[in-house]
PDB file of C-alpha atoms in Angstrom:
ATOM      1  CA  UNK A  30       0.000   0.000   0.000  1.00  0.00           C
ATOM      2  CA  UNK A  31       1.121   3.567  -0.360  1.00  0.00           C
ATOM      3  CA  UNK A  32       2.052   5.708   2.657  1.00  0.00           C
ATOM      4  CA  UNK A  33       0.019   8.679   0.953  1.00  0.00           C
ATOM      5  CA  UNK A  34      -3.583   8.007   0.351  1.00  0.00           C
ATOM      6  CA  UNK A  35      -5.515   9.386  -2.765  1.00  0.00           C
ATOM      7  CA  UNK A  36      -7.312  12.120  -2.759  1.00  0.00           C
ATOM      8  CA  UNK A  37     -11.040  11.107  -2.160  1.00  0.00           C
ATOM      9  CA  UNK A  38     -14.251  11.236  -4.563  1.00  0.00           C
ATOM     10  CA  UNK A  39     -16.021  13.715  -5.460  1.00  0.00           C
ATOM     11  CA  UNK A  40     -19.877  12.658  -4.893  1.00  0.00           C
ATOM     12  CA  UNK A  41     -21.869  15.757  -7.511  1.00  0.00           C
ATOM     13  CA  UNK A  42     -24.631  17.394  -5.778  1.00  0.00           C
ATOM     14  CA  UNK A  43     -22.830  16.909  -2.630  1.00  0.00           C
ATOM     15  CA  UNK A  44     -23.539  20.486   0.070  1.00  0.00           C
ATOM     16  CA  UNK A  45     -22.086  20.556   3.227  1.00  0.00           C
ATOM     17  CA  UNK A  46     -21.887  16.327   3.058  1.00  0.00           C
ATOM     18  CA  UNK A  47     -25.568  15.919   2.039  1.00  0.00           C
ATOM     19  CA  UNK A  48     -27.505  14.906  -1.461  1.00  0.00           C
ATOM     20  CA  UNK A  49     -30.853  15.410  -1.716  1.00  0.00           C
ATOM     21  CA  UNK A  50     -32.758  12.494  -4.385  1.00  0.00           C
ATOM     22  CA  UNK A  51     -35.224  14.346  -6.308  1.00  0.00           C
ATOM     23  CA  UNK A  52     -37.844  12.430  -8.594  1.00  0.00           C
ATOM     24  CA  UNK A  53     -36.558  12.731 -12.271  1.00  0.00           C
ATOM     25  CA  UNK A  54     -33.101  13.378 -11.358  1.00  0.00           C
ATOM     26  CA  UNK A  55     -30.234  11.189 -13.347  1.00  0.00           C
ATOM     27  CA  UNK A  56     -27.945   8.935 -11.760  1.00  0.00           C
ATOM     28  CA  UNK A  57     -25.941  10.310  -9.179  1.00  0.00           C
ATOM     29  CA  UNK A  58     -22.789  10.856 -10.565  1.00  0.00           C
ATOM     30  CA  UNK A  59     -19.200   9.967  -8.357  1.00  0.00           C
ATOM     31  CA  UNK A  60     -15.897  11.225  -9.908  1.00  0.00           C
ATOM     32  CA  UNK A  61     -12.397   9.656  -9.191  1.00  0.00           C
ATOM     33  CA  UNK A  62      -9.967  12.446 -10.197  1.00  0.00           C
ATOM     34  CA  UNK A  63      -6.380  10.847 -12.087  1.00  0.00           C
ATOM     35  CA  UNK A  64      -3.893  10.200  -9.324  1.00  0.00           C
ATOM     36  CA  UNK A  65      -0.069  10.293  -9.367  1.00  0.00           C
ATOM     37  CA  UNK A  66       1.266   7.484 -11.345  1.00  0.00           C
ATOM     38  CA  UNK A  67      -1.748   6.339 -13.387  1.00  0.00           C
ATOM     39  CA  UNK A  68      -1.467   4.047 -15.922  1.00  0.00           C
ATOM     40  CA  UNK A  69      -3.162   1.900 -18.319  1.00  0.00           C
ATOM     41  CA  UNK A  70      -4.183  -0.949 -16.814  1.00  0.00           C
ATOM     42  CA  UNK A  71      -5.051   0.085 -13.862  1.00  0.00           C
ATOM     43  CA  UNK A  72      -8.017  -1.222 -11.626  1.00  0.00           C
ATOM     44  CA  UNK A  73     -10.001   1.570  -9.550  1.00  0.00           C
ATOM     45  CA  UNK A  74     -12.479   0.134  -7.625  1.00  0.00           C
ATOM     46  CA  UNK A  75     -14.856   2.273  -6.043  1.00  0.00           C
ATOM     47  CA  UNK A  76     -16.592   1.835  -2.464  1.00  0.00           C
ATOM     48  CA  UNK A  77     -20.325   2.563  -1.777  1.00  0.00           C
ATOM     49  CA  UNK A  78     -19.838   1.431   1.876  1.00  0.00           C
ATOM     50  CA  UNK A  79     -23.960   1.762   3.686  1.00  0.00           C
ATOM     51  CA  UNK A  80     -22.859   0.016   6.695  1.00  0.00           C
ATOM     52  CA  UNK A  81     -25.243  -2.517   5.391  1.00  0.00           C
ATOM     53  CA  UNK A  82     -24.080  -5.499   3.356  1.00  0.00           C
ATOM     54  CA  UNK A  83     -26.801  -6.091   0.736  1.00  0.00           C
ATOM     55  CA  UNK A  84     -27.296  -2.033   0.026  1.00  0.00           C
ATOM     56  CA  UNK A  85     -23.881  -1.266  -0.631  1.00  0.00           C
ATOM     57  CA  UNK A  86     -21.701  -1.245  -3.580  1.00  0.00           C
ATOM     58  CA  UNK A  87     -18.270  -2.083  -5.062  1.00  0.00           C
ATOM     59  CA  UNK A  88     -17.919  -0.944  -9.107  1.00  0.00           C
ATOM     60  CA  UNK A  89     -14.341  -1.229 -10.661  1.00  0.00           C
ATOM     61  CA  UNK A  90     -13.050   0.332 -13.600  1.00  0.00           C
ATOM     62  CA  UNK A  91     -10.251  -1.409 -15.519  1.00  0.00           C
ATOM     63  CA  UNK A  92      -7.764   2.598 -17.164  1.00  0.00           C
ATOM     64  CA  UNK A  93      -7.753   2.061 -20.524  1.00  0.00           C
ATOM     65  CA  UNK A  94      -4.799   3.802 -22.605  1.00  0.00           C
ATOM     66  CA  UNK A  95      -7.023   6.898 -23.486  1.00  0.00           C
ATOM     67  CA  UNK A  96      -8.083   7.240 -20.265  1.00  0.00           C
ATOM     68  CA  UNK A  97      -4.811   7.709 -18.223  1.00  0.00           C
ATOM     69  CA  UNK A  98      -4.901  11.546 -17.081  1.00  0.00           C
ATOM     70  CA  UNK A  99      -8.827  11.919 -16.997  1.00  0.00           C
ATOM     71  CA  UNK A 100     -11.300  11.453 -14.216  1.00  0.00           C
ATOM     72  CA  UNK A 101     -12.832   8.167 -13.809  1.00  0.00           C
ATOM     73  CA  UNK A 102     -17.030   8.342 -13.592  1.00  0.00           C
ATOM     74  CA  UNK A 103     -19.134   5.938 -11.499  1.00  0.00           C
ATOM     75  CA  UNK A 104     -23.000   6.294 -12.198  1.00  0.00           C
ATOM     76  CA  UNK A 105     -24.786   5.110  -9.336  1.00  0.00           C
ATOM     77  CA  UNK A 106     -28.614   4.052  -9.350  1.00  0.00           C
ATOM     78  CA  UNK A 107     -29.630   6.604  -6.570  1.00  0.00           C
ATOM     79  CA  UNK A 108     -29.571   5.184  -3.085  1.00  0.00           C
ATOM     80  CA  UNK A 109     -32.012   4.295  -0.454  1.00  0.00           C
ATOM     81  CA  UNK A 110     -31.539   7.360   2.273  1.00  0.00           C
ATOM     82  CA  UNK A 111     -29.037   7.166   4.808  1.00  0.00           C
ATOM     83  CA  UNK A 112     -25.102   8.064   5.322  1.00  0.00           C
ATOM     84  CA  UNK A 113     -22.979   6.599   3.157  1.00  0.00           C
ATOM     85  CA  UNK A 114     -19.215   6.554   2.936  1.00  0.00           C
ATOM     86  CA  UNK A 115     -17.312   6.712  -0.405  1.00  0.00           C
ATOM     87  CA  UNK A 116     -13.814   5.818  -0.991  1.00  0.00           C
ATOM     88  CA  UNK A 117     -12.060   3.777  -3.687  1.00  0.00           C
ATOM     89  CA  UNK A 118      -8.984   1.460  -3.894  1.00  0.00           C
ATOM     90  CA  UNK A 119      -6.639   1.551  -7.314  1.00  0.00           C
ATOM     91  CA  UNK A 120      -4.460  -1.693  -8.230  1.00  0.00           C
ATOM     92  CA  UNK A 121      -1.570  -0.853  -9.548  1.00  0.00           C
ATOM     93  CA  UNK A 122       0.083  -2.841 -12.726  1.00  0.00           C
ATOM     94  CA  UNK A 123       3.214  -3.600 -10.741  1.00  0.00           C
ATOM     95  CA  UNK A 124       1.375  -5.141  -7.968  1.00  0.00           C
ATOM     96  CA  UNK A 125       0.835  -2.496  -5.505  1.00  0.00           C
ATOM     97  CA  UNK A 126      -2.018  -0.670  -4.193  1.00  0.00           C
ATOM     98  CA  UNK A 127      -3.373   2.936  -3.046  1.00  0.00           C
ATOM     99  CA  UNK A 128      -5.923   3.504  -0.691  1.00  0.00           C
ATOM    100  CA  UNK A 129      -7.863   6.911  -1.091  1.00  0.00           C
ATOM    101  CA  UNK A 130      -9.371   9.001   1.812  1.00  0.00           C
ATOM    102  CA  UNK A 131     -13.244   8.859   1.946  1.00  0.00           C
ATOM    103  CA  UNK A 132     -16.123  11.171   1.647  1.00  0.00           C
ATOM    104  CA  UNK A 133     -18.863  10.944   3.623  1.00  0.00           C
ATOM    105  CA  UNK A 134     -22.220  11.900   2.714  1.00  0.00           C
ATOM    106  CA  UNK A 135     -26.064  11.963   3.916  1.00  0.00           C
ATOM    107  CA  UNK A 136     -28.521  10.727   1.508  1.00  0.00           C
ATOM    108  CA  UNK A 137     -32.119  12.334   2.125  1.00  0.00           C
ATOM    109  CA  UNK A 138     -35.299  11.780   0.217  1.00  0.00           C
TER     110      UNK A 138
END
């Protein structure tokens, strides 16, 4: 693991650590920015952590060549309410791994 932590996702819609779910609305949207080091063939797996085993989420997203440098999107199906941390993991090609901090958010109907 890496002794610095990535920076952590950006959750949009997220004020002051809460998203409000509106009828009609898309799927939330959860941005991993590039890290230091990135590199095709990467594996970024993101962390919808509910503190409840069947409503949360792991997504992974292998870098592709023309991706290295740009943000990596996660469109979630929007969640039941509750607080919800958010944090992702990256495999490295060589073997190691990164750890990012987390956001936290509230979700409210």
């Amino acid at each position: 693991m890496d002794a610095q932590p990535l920076t952590p996702p950006e959750v949009a819609g997220e004020r002051n650590g809460v998203i409000t779910t509106h009828a009609g609305a898309p799927r939330l949207v959860v941005r991993i920015c590039p890290y230091s080091g990135m590199s095709a063939g990467d594996e970024v797996h993101l962390r919808w952590d509910t503190g409840v085993l069947r409503t949360s989420l792991v997504d992974t997203r292998l870098v592709t060549a023309p991706a290295v440098g740009a943000s990596a999107l996660f469109h979630m199906p929007w969640p039941t309410p509750g607080r919800v941390r958010v944090s992702y993991v990256v495999g490295h090609t060589d073997g190691r791994w990164s750890v990012s901090g987390h956001t936290t958010v509230t979700i409210t109907a």
